[in-house]
Short mmCIF file of N, CA and C in Angstrom, two decimals:
data_model
loop_
_atom_site.label_atom_id
_atom_site.label_comp_id
_atom_site.label_asym_id
_atom_site.label_seq_id
_atom_site.Cartn_x
_atom_site.Cartn_y
_atom_site.Cartn_z
N UNK A 2 6.96 12.52 0.02
CA UNK A 2 7.10 11.86 1.31
C UNK A 2 5.75 11.76 2.00
N UNK A 3 5.04 12.86 2.06
CA UNK A 3 3.75 12.88 2.73
C UNK A 3 2.74 11.94 2.09
N UNK A 4 2.75 11.88 0.76
CA UNK A 4 1.82 11.01 0.05
C UNK A 4 2.10 9.54 0.36
N UNK A 5 3.36 9.18 0.38
CA UNK A 5 3.74 7.80 0.68
C UNK A 5 3.37 7.47 2.11
N UNK A 6 3.63 8.37 3.03
CA UNK A 6 3.28 8.15 4.44
C UNK A 6 1.77 7.97 4.58
N UNK A 7 1.00 8.76 3.86
CA UNK A 7 -0.46 8.65 3.92
C UNK A 7 -0.93 7.31 3.34
N UNK A 8 -0.31 6.87 2.25
CA UNK A 8 -0.66 5.58 1.65
C UNK A 8 -0.45 4.44 2.64
N UNK A 9 0.62 4.54 3.41
CA UNK A 9 0.96 3.49 4.37
C UNK A 9 0.24 3.66 5.70
N UNK A 10 -0.32 4.84 5.93
CA UNK A 10 -0.95 5.10 7.22
C UNK A 10 0.06 5.28 8.33
N UNK A 11 1.22 5.80 7.97
CA UNK A 11 2.31 6.01 8.93
C UNK A 11 2.69 7.49 8.98
N UNK A 12 3.49 7.83 9.97
CA UNK A 12 4.04 9.18 10.05
C UNK A 12 5.14 9.34 9.01
N UNK A 13 5.31 10.55 8.52
CA UNK A 13 6.37 10.81 7.56
C UNK A 13 7.73 10.53 8.18
N UNK A 14 7.86 10.77 9.47
CA UNK A 14 9.15 10.52 10.13
C UNK A 14 9.48 9.03 10.14
N UNK A 15 8.47 8.18 10.29
CA UNK A 15 8.70 6.73 10.27
C UNK A 15 9.15 6.29 8.89
N UNK A 16 8.49 6.81 7.86
CA UNK A 16 8.86 6.45 6.48
C UNK A 16 10.27 6.94 6.17
N UNK A 17 10.59 8.13 6.63
CA UNK A 17 11.94 8.67 6.42
C UNK A 17 12.98 7.80 7.12
N UNK A 18 12.68 7.39 8.35
CA UNK A 18 13.59 6.54 9.10
C UNK A 18 13.80 5.20 8.40
N UNK A 19 12.69 4.59 7.97
CA UNK A 19 12.79 3.32 7.26
C UNK A 19 13.60 3.47 5.98
N UNK A 20 13.41 4.57 5.27
CA UNK A 20 14.17 4.81 4.03
C UNK A 20 15.66 4.87 4.31
N UNK A 21 16.02 5.50 5.41
CA UNK A 21 17.43 5.61 5.77
C UNK A 21 17.97 4.28 6.29
N UNK A 22 17.19 3.60 7.11
CA UNK A 22 17.66 2.36 7.73
C UNK A 22 17.78 1.23 6.71
N UNK A 23 16.86 1.17 5.78
CA UNK A 23 16.84 0.11 4.77
C UNK A 23 17.32 0.64 3.42
N UNK A 24 18.38 1.44 3.45
CA UNK A 24 18.87 2.07 2.23
C UNK A 24 19.35 1.06 1.19
N UNK A 25 19.65 -0.16 1.61
CA UNK A 25 20.04 -1.20 0.66
C UNK A 25 18.85 -1.59 -0.23
N UNK A 26 17.64 -1.48 0.30
CA UNK A 26 16.44 -1.91 -0.41
C UNK A 26 15.62 -0.75 -0.95
N UNK A 27 15.67 0.39 -0.29
CA UNK A 27 14.85 1.54 -0.67
C UNK A 27 15.78 2.66 -1.12
N UNK A 28 15.64 3.04 -2.39
CA UNK A 28 16.53 4.05 -2.96
C UNK A 28 15.73 5.16 -3.64
N UNK A 29 15.12 6.04 -2.85
CA UNK A 29 14.35 7.12 -3.47
C UNK A 29 15.28 8.12 -4.17
N UNK A 30 14.80 8.67 -5.25
CA UNK A 30 15.54 9.72 -5.94
C UNK A 30 15.26 11.04 -5.23
N UNK A 31 16.09 12.01 -5.47
CA UNK A 31 15.89 13.33 -4.88
C UNK A 31 15.69 14.34 -6.00
N UNK A 32 14.76 15.27 -5.78
CA UNK A 32 14.58 16.34 -6.77
C UNK A 32 15.52 17.49 -6.44
N UNK A 33 15.39 18.58 -7.16
CA UNK A 33 16.29 19.72 -6.98
C UNK A 33 16.19 20.31 -5.57
N UNK A 34 15.02 20.22 -4.97
CA UNK A 34 14.83 20.74 -3.62
C UNK A 34 15.34 19.78 -2.55
N UNK A 35 15.66 18.55 -2.94
CA UNK A 35 16.13 17.56 -1.99
C UNK A 35 15.04 16.67 -1.45
N UNK A 36 13.82 16.81 -1.99
CA UNK A 36 12.71 15.96 -1.55
C UNK A 36 12.88 14.55 -2.11
N UNK A 37 12.45 13.59 -1.33
CA UNK A 37 12.53 12.19 -1.77
C UNK A 37 11.39 11.89 -2.74
N UNK A 38 11.73 11.24 -3.82
CA UNK A 38 10.74 10.79 -4.81
C UNK A 38 10.81 9.27 -4.87
N UNK A 39 9.75 8.63 -4.42
CA UNK A 39 9.73 7.18 -4.34
C UNK A 39 9.17 6.56 -5.62
N UNK A 40 9.83 5.51 -6.09
CA UNK A 40 9.37 4.74 -7.23
C UNK A 40 8.40 3.68 -6.72
N UNK A 41 7.57 3.11 -7.59
CA UNK A 41 6.64 2.05 -7.13
C UNK A 41 7.34 0.90 -6.43
N UNK A 42 8.54 0.55 -6.86
CA UNK A 42 9.28 -0.53 -6.21
C UNK A 42 9.64 -0.16 -4.78
N UNK A 43 9.98 1.11 -4.57
CA UNK A 43 10.30 1.58 -3.21
C UNK A 43 9.07 1.51 -2.32
N UNK A 44 7.91 1.86 -2.86
CA UNK A 44 6.68 1.82 -2.08
C UNK A 44 6.34 0.39 -1.71
N UNK A 45 6.52 -0.54 -2.64
CA UNK A 45 6.28 -1.95 -2.32
C UNK A 45 7.22 -2.44 -1.23
N UNK A 46 8.47 -2.01 -1.28
CA UNK A 46 9.42 -2.39 -0.24
C UNK A 46 9.02 -1.80 1.10
N UNK A 47 8.55 -0.56 1.10
CA UNK A 47 8.08 0.06 2.34
C UNK A 47 6.89 -0.71 2.90
N UNK A 48 6.00 -1.19 2.05
CA UNK A 48 4.87 -2.00 2.51
C UNK A 48 5.37 -3.29 3.14
N UNK A 49 6.40 -3.87 2.56
CA UNK A 49 6.97 -5.10 3.11
C UNK A 49 7.60 -4.83 4.48
N UNK A 50 8.31 -3.72 4.58
CA UNK A 50 8.93 -3.33 5.86
C UNK A 50 7.84 -3.12 6.90
N UNK A 51 6.79 -2.42 6.53
CA UNK A 51 5.69 -2.17 7.45
C UNK A 51 5.05 -3.48 7.90
N UNK A 52 4.83 -4.39 6.98
CA UNK A 52 4.25 -5.70 7.31
C UNK A 52 5.12 -6.45 8.32
N UNK A 53 6.42 -6.49 8.05
CA UNK A 53 7.32 -7.23 8.93
C UNK A 53 7.43 -6.59 10.30
N UNK A 54 7.45 -5.28 10.35
CA UNK A 54 7.58 -4.59 11.63
C UNK A 54 6.28 -4.61 12.42
N UNK A 55 5.18 -4.27 11.77
CA UNK A 55 3.91 -4.10 12.48
C UNK A 55 3.13 -5.40 12.64
N UNK A 56 3.04 -6.20 11.59
CA UNK A 56 2.22 -7.42 11.65
C UNK A 56 2.99 -8.60 12.21
N UNK A 57 4.23 -8.74 11.81
CA UNK A 57 5.02 -9.89 12.26
C UNK A 57 5.77 -9.60 13.56
N UNK A 58 5.87 -8.34 13.94
CA UNK A 58 6.51 -7.98 15.20
C UNK A 58 8.03 -8.14 15.20
N UNK A 59 8.64 -8.09 14.02
CA UNK A 59 10.09 -8.22 13.95
C UNK A 59 10.77 -6.91 14.34
N UNK A 60 12.00 -7.02 14.75
CA UNK A 60 12.81 -5.84 15.02
C UNK A 60 13.33 -5.30 13.69
N UNK A 61 13.98 -4.15 13.75
CA UNK A 61 14.57 -3.60 12.53
C UNK A 61 15.61 -4.54 11.94
N UNK A 62 16.44 -5.10 12.79
CA UNK A 62 17.46 -6.04 12.31
C UNK A 62 16.83 -7.31 11.77
N UNK A 63 15.79 -7.79 12.44
CA UNK A 63 15.09 -8.98 11.97
C UNK A 63 14.43 -8.74 10.63
N UNK A 64 13.89 -7.55 10.46
CA UNK A 64 13.27 -7.19 9.18
C UNK A 64 14.31 -7.13 8.08
N UNK A 65 15.44 -6.53 8.38
CA UNK A 65 16.51 -6.45 7.38
C UNK A 65 16.99 -7.85 6.99
N UNK A 66 17.11 -8.72 7.97
CA UNK A 66 17.56 -10.08 7.71
C UNK A 66 16.53 -10.83 6.85
N UNK A 67 15.25 -10.68 7.19
CA UNK A 67 14.19 -11.37 6.43
C UNK A 67 14.14 -10.87 4.99
N UNK A 68 14.31 -9.57 4.79
CA UNK A 68 14.32 -9.04 3.42
C UNK A 68 15.52 -9.55 2.63
N UNK A 69 16.61 -9.77 3.31
CA UNK A 69 17.81 -10.27 2.64
C UNK A 69 17.68 -11.75 2.30
N UNK A 70 17.14 -12.53 3.22
CA UNK A 70 17.11 -13.98 3.05
C UNK A 70 15.88 -14.52 2.35
N UNK A 71 14.71 -13.95 2.64
CA UNK A 71 13.46 -14.56 2.19
C UNK A 71 12.50 -13.51 1.62
N UNK A 72 12.98 -12.69 0.74
CA UNK A 72 12.20 -11.56 0.25
C UNK A 72 11.00 -12.00 -0.59
N UNK A 73 11.16 -13.04 -1.36
CA UNK A 73 10.08 -13.48 -2.26
C UNK A 73 8.84 -13.88 -1.47
N UNK A 74 9.00 -14.57 -0.36
CA UNK A 74 7.86 -14.96 0.47
C UNK A 74 7.17 -13.74 1.05
N UNK A 75 7.96 -12.78 1.49
CA UNK A 75 7.41 -11.54 2.05
C UNK A 75 6.62 -10.81 0.97
N UNK A 76 7.17 -10.72 -0.25
CA UNK A 76 6.47 -10.05 -1.35
C UNK A 76 5.11 -10.70 -1.60
N UNK A 77 5.07 -12.02 -1.63
CA UNK A 77 3.82 -12.74 -1.88
C UNK A 77 2.79 -12.47 -0.79
N UNK A 78 3.22 -12.48 0.45
CA UNK A 78 2.29 -12.25 1.55
C UNK A 78 1.74 -10.84 1.54
N UNK A 79 2.59 -9.87 1.30
CA UNK A 79 2.14 -8.47 1.26
C UNK A 79 1.17 -8.26 0.10
N UNK A 80 1.47 -8.87 -1.04
CA UNK A 80 0.58 -8.76 -2.20
C UNK A 80 -0.77 -9.40 -1.88
N UNK A 81 -0.77 -10.57 -1.25
CA UNK A 81 -2.02 -11.26 -0.89
C UNK A 81 -2.84 -10.41 0.08
N UNK A 82 -2.18 -9.82 1.05
CA UNK A 82 -2.89 -8.97 2.01
C UNK A 82 -3.52 -7.77 1.31
N UNK A 83 -2.79 -7.18 0.37
CA UNK A 83 -3.34 -6.06 -0.39
C UNK A 83 -4.58 -6.46 -1.18
N UNK A 84 -4.54 -7.61 -1.81
CA UNK A 84 -5.69 -8.11 -2.57
C UNK A 84 -6.88 -8.35 -1.65
N UNK A 85 -6.62 -8.98 -0.51
CA UNK A 85 -7.70 -9.26 0.44
C UNK A 85 -8.31 -7.97 1.00
N UNK A 86 -7.49 -6.96 1.24
CA UNK A 86 -8.01 -5.69 1.73
C UNK A 86 -8.88 -5.02 0.66
N UNK A 87 -8.48 -5.14 -0.60
CA UNK A 87 -9.29 -4.60 -1.69
C UNK A 87 -10.64 -5.30 -1.79
N UNK A 88 -10.63 -6.62 -1.64
CA UNK A 88 -11.88 -7.38 -1.67
C UNK A 88 -12.78 -6.97 -0.51
N UNK A 89 -12.17 -6.79 0.65
CA UNK A 89 -12.95 -6.38 1.82
C UNK A 89 -13.60 -5.02 1.60
N UNK A 90 -12.85 -4.08 1.03
CA UNK A 90 -13.40 -2.75 0.76
C UNK A 90 -14.58 -2.84 -0.21
N UNK A 91 -14.46 -3.68 -1.23
CA UNK A 91 -15.55 -3.86 -2.18
C UNK A 91 -16.77 -4.45 -1.49
N UNK A 92 -16.56 -5.44 -0.62
CA UNK A 92 -17.69 -6.04 0.09
C UNK A 92 -18.38 -5.05 1.03
N UNK A 93 -17.59 -4.19 1.65
CA UNK A 93 -18.17 -3.15 2.51
C UNK A 93 -19.04 -2.21 1.68
N UNK A 94 -18.57 -1.86 0.48
CA UNK A 94 -19.35 -0.98 -0.40
C UNK A 94 -20.65 -1.68 -0.83
N UNK A 95 -20.58 -2.96 -1.15
CA UNK A 95 -21.78 -3.71 -1.52
C UNK A 95 -22.75 -3.74 -0.36
N UNK A 96 -22.24 -3.97 0.83
CA UNK A 96 -23.08 -4.00 2.02
C UNK A 96 -23.79 -2.67 2.25
N UNK A 97 -23.07 -1.58 2.06
CA UNK A 97 -23.66 -0.25 2.22
C UNK A 97 -24.74 0.00 1.18
N UNK A 98 -24.54 -0.51 -0.02
CA UNK A 98 -25.49 -0.30 -1.09
C UNK A 98 -26.80 -1.07 -0.87
N UNK A 99 -26.71 -2.14 -0.07
CA UNK A 99 -27.93 -2.93 0.19
C UNK A 99 -28.74 -2.23 1.21
#
């Protein structure tokens, strides 16, 4: 849970809440201790939820509706943003090296 929250830059409580609220889309497994174990697909869905809530300003219900109706577009946008952020990080490193 903590690792996923750190990857997203969110609080663990927010990730936990999103996991519970969007249980139709996010299905983490539980280990013997009851800790949530997220699969890569779950992490991608959490990134999509974060994008819709934080960047697009949708409500929880609006986010759920968008994931239900137009998920493919959301996936593409989140993937593009991730690629662009990676390029930006590389350019910052090049700039520092100069």
